[in-house]
Amino acid sequence: MQYVNSWRAVAAATGAADRSAAEDGVRLAYRGAGLDEPETIVWADSPRAGVEAVEKLIDAGRSVRDEVRTRPWADERRRMYDELGPAGWSALWSATGAQLWETTAALAERIRAGVVADLSESPEDESDVRLVLLDAVLGQHDAAWLAAFDGRGDRLAGPAAVARNAGWWWPYERAVVISERPVSLHRDEAGRLDHGDGPALSYPDGFALHAWRGMPVPAEFLAGLATLTPERIRGEENAELRRVMLEYYGYDRYLTESGAEPVHRDETGILWRIALDGDEDVVMVEVVNSTPEPDGTHRTYWLRVPPRTRTAKEGVAWTFGLDGQAYAPVRQT
């Protein structure tokens, strides 16, 4: 677990790279692969700038990504598989790399998509950018697989040193381009990019990704969230963006300020329905906590329930994994 936590911190690290330590890691990776150390190391302020720097390299030689990253990884995986057996290897991966894989892989893919979008003015440009990205070693975002091998030998010491100290990097025979790490990273409890007051991910040169609960959104869209009104929300034609607006604004606030009417009441609460053009209805149950707060008041909660819900009791029952007929609490708490 110590390795998982350490590499989780690496994957989420922000702030200036330790350039000297990262460059030492690059040289170690080249020596470990039986290659001459690179003659030139170029730094870039983001993966986007890294692609641009690669495109400007002169006489850099071929990519040596396979030698410094892919083959060592494959060799170590084969060695561990032979040593531990199928069940042992599966258990090791489940306890280490699998803990980080989903969030780091998703983040790396979002960065790739953002770089392609920023640098592509035509389909030909997009193809060229993707080809350059194929040469990249992901540095800190290779944390998942590096966690699986940490403490089990030094074959991957070079790539691991770069990952601990820098972002993405591009290894060629005679030159290397290394990217800085992000200056900021904001994620929700599920590990998805998420920030309502600016970029969810940003780099020193301004390259940034904007997202809400993992969904990419335009920067100008986020800037308008602070001045939302029920009318603005209803007028948004994009169903996904409208859903973001409702989450940010608050379903209960929207119901109150839009003059919505309840569709059902019973002893469990009040059922509300918001009809949205081009999207499924938003249905919520308003319930009052029977246990008083320290000041004697009773807190009101809003529970999002499936659009098919027809009664308040059915909605409350759904939150407990029951159907309406089966939900019959003896005592509310």
XYZ file of C-alpha atoms in Angstrom:
333
model
C 0.000 0.000 0.000
C 2.923 2.376 0.653
C 3.863 2.157 -3.014
C 0.282 2.805 -4.135
C -0.033 5.918 -1.981
C 3.356 7.169 -3.108
C 2.504 6.743 -6.780
C -0.980 8.175 -6.297
C 0.738 11.343 -5.066
C 3.063 11.286 -8.085
C 0.125 11.037 -10.507
C -1.567 14.027 -8.859
C 1.579 16.117 -8.317
C 1.514 19.761 -9.379
C 4.142 22.460 -9.365
C 7.507 22.931 -10.981
C 9.395 19.849 -12.085
C 12.716 18.952 -10.501
C 14.536 19.357 -13.787
C 17.908 18.101 -12.614
C 16.441 14.916 -11.111
C 14.272 14.312 -14.189
C 17.227 14.722 -16.537
C 19.252 12.288 -14.432
C 16.354 9.851 -14.762
C 16.356 10.224 -18.531
C 20.077 9.484 -18.734
C 19.629 6.468 -16.461
C 16.807 5.170 -18.675
C 19.011 5.496 -21.771
C 21.945 3.734 -20.124
C 19.654 0.981 -18.854
C 18.444 0.433 -22.417
C 22.002 0.212 -23.722
C 21.752 3.570 -25.512
C 24.064 6.553 -25.574
C 22.816 9.398 -23.416
C 20.917 12.078 -25.379
C 22.932 15.040 -26.593
C 20.128 17.544 -26.068
C 17.317 17.878 -23.498
C 14.592 20.421 -24.234
C 12.006 21.509 -21.663
C 8.416 22.440 -22.508
C 5.747 23.987 -20.303
C 2.980 21.505 -21.152
C 2.272 18.386 -23.228
C 0.925 20.696 -25.919
C 4.168 22.659 -25.936
C 6.002 19.336 -25.876
C 4.397 18.309 -29.168
C 5.367 21.666 -30.679
C 8.947 21.272 -29.428
C 9.201 17.781 -30.927
C 8.029 19.094 -34.283
C 10.869 21.643 -34.204
C 13.635 19.144 -33.394
C 16.392 18.844 -35.996
C 18.378 15.635 -36.461
C 16.937 14.078 -33.290
C 16.971 10.566 -34.719
C 14.285 7.942 -34.353
C 12.042 7.471 -31.332
C 13.523 5.174 -28.698
C 10.334 4.901 -26.630
C 10.270 1.140 -27.099
C 13.788 0.784 -25.699
C 13.439 3.051 -22.661
C 9.812 2.381 -21.713
C 7.945 -0.425 -23.509
C 10.524 -3.216 -23.526
C 11.689 -2.751 -19.912
C 8.046 -2.779 -18.797
C 7.317 -5.940 -20.791
C 10.458 -7.654 -19.488
C 9.613 -6.827 -15.873
C 6.032 -7.936 -16.277
C 7.167 -11.242 -17.753
C 9.681 -11.721 -14.944
C 7.085 -11.017 -12.248
C 4.527 -13.232 -13.982
C 7.011 -16.117 -14.107
C 8.026 -15.545 -10.474
C 4.527 -15.149 -9.003
C 2.410 -17.215 -11.380
C -0.893 -16.098 -12.907
C -2.742 -15.789 -9.593
C 0.163 -14.019 -7.887
C 0.607 -11.524 -10.705
C -3.134 -10.816 -10.756
C -3.106 -10.223 -7.007
C -0.089 -7.904 -7.263
C -1.677 -5.837 -10.024
C -5.010 -5.657 -8.166
C -3.258 -4.377 -5.050
C -1.069 -1.825 -6.860
C -1.513 -0.606 -10.411
C -5.217 -1.368 -10.662
C -5.839 1.080 -7.812
C -4.563 3.947 -9.965
C -5.233 2.798 -13.498
C -8.723 4.134 -14.142
C -8.169 7.718 -13.006
C -4.672 8.144 -14.470
C -5.597 6.564 -17.816
C -8.684 8.766 -18.074
C -6.654 11.869 -17.248
C -3.986 11.014 -19.826
C -6.652 10.495 -22.484
C -8.232 13.859 -21.666
C -4.834 15.530 -22.011
C -4.284 13.857 -25.392
C -7.690 15.005 -26.583
C -7.010 18.546 -25.393
C -3.636 18.686 -27.141
C -5.127 17.379 -30.386
C -7.979 19.895 -30.211
C -5.630 22.817 -29.527
C -3.096 22.026 -32.253
C -5.313 20.718 -35.059
C -6.737 23.096 -37.630
C -7.340 20.340 -40.199
C -7.687 16.527 -40.320
C -4.082 16.338 -41.530
C -2.928 18.296 -38.480
C -4.835 15.949 -36.189
C -3.109 12.911 -37.660
C 0.323 14.517 -37.285
C -0.309 15.499 -33.654
C -1.537 12.016 -32.749
C 1.592 10.496 -34.270
C 3.804 12.710 -32.090
C 1.738 11.799 -29.020
C 2.379 8.114 -29.735
C 6.073 8.772 -29.076
C 5.400 10.195 -25.603
C 6.254 8.491 -22.329
C 3.640 9.677 -19.832
C 5.917 10.475 -16.902
C 3.830 11.005 -13.778
C 0.774 9.576 -15.566
C 2.553 6.225 -15.923
C 2.151 5.919 -12.139
C -0.186 2.916 -12.296
C 2.195 0.455 -13.912
C 5.246 1.877 -12.139
C 3.501 1.225 -8.796
C 3.269 -2.471 -9.631
C 7.048 -2.809 -9.959
C 8.227 -0.428 -7.249
C 10.550 -2.135 -4.764
C 11.025 -5.181 -7.029
C 14.219 -4.290 -8.851
C 15.882 -1.332 -10.547
C 15.200 -2.156 -14.207
C 12.676 0.696 -14.354
C 14.586 3.112 -12.141
C 15.135 5.589 -14.986
C 11.504 5.970 -16.125
C 10.424 5.987 -12.463
C 12.809 8.854 -11.666
C 11.464 10.915 -14.549
C 7.883 10.173 -13.485
C 8.523 11.293 -9.913
C 9.981 14.587 -11.049
C 8.330 15.661 -14.326
C 5.473 15.232 -16.767
C 5.348 13.661 -20.216
C 8.576 13.152 -22.179
C 9.613 12.264 -25.711
C 12.810 10.169 -26.103
C 14.690 10.166 -29.393
C 18.158 8.928 -30.263
C 19.914 12.261 -29.805
C 17.333 14.491 -28.158
C 14.666 14.410 -25.468
C 11.743 16.756 -24.833
C 10.383 16.850 -21.266
C 7.173 18.548 -20.151
C 6.559 20.396 -16.927
C 3.890 19.135 -14.535
C 0.538 20.913 -14.154
C 0.307 23.960 -11.931
C -3.195 22.993 -10.779
C -5.395 19.903 -10.725
C -8.967 19.709 -9.408
C -10.922 16.447 -9.244
C -14.131 15.236 -7.619
C -14.461 12.369 -5.168
C -14.559 9.905 -8.075
C -11.240 11.175 -9.428
C -12.786 12.948 -12.420
C -11.680 16.403 -13.555
C -14.025 18.850 -11.870
C -13.909 22.588 -11.174
C -16.580 25.227 -11.418
C -14.355 28.294 -10.981
C -11.713 27.912 -13.670
C -9.627 25.178 -15.280
C -9.749 21.713 -13.752
C -6.213 21.151 -15.073
C -3.749 23.840 -16.097
C -0.092 24.082 -17.125
C 2.420 26.948 -16.866
C 1.917 28.047 -20.486
C -1.870 28.308 -20.200
C -2.778 24.947 -21.704
C -5.841 23.929 -19.700
C -8.799 21.596 -19.514
C -12.190 22.675 -18.171
C -14.588 20.099 -16.772
C -17.538 19.586 -14.468
C -17.928 16.136 -12.872
C -15.649 14.754 -15.571
C -17.556 16.257 -18.498
C -15.575 18.603 -20.770
C -17.107 22.078 -20.862
C -16.070 25.321 -22.587
C -14.239 27.873 -20.456
C -16.837 30.537 -21.252
C -19.583 28.201 -20.055
C -18.027 27.965 -16.592
C -17.608 31.727 -16.463
C -21.381 32.098 -16.803
C -22.349 29.723 -14.005
C -22.194 32.430 -11.351
C -24.996 34.393 -13.061
C -27.365 31.523 -13.810
C -31.124 31.996 -13.703
C -33.961 29.479 -14.169
C -34.677 31.120 -17.531
C -31.081 30.679 -18.673
C -31.136 27.026 -17.635
C -34.390 26.340 -19.483
C -33.025 28.109 -22.567
C -29.881 25.943 -22.849
C -30.328 23.637 -25.857
C -27.459 21.280 -25.025
C -28.927 18.702 -22.634
C -25.566 17.809 -21.057
C -24.689 21.439 -20.371
C -28.171 22.051 -18.984
C -27.643 19.168 -16.575
C -24.391 20.772 -15.431
C -26.232 24.039 -14.889
C -28.833 22.317 -12.731
C -26.161 20.604 -10.628
C -24.316 23.877 -10.099
C -27.439 25.929 -9.450
C -28.981 23.328 -7.164
C -32.113 21.337 -7.937
C -33.895 22.578 -4.829
C -33.115 26.204 -5.659
C -34.266 25.708 -9.237
C -37.533 24.180 -8.077
C -38.160 27.045 -5.697
C -37.281 29.868 -8.068
C -38.906 28.400 -11.173
C -42.310 28.076 -9.541
C -42.446 24.305 -9.956
C -45.477 22.493 -8.560
C -45.349 19.185 -6.638
C -46.830 16.184 -8.436
C -47.403 13.948 -5.409
C -47.422 14.068 -1.609
C -47.606 11.320 0.993
C -46.316 10.524 4.466
C -42.738 10.072 3.188
C -42.334 13.421 1.407
C -43.108 15.458 -1.707
C -42.378 14.397 -5.285
C -41.265 17.092 -7.727
C -40.763 16.800 -11.483
C -38.844 19.124 -13.835
C -39.680 18.570 -17.511
C -36.733 19.350 -19.796
C -36.896 19.632 -23.579
C -34.734 17.039 -25.307
C -33.779 15.293 -22.073
C -35.292 13.023 -19.452
C -37.302 14.636 -16.661
C -35.523 15.490 -13.435
C -37.511 13.914 -10.601
C -36.767 14.558 -6.933
C -38.272 13.726 -3.579
C -38.261 16.361 -0.852
C -37.977 14.723 2.570
C -37.642 16.119 6.076
C -35.253 14.456 8.509
C -37.285 13.306 11.492
C -34.243 13.662 13.759
C -33.871 17.305 14.862
C -30.638 19.239 14.498
C -28.914 20.509 17.672
C -30.842 23.784 17.353
C -34.156 21.915 17.202
C -34.813 22.427 13.497
C -35.444 19.620 10.998
C -33.263 19.553 7.884
C -34.814 19.162 4.429
C -33.153 16.859 1.874
C -33.660 16.498 -1.880
C -33.219 13.014 -3.320
C -32.721 12.525 -7.064
C -34.789 9.517 -8.205
C -35.460 7.832 -11.587
C -37.754 9.641 -14.069
C -40.238 6.759 -13.944
C -41.029 7.485 -10.267
C -44.706 8.304 -9.707
C -45.042 8.696 -5.906
C -42.901 10.124 -3.121
C -42.915 6.775 -1.300
C -41.733 4.980 -4.427
C -38.884 7.468 -4.756
C -37.750 7.126 -1.133
C -37.989 3.337 -1.410
C -35.764 3.426 -4.516
C -32.993 5.120 -2.515
C -32.998 2.060 -0.231
C -33.044 -0.392 -3.131
C -36.690 -1.340 -2.531
C -39.942 -0.957 -4.390
C -42.739 1.194 -3.021
C -44.816 -1.676 -1.661
C -41.872 -3.182 0.222
C -40.872 0.123 1.854
C -42.577 0.334 5.235
C -40.202 1.739 7.880
C -41.127 0.944 11.467
C -39.446 4.102 12.738
C -37.890 7.050 10.935
C -34.451 8.251 11.992
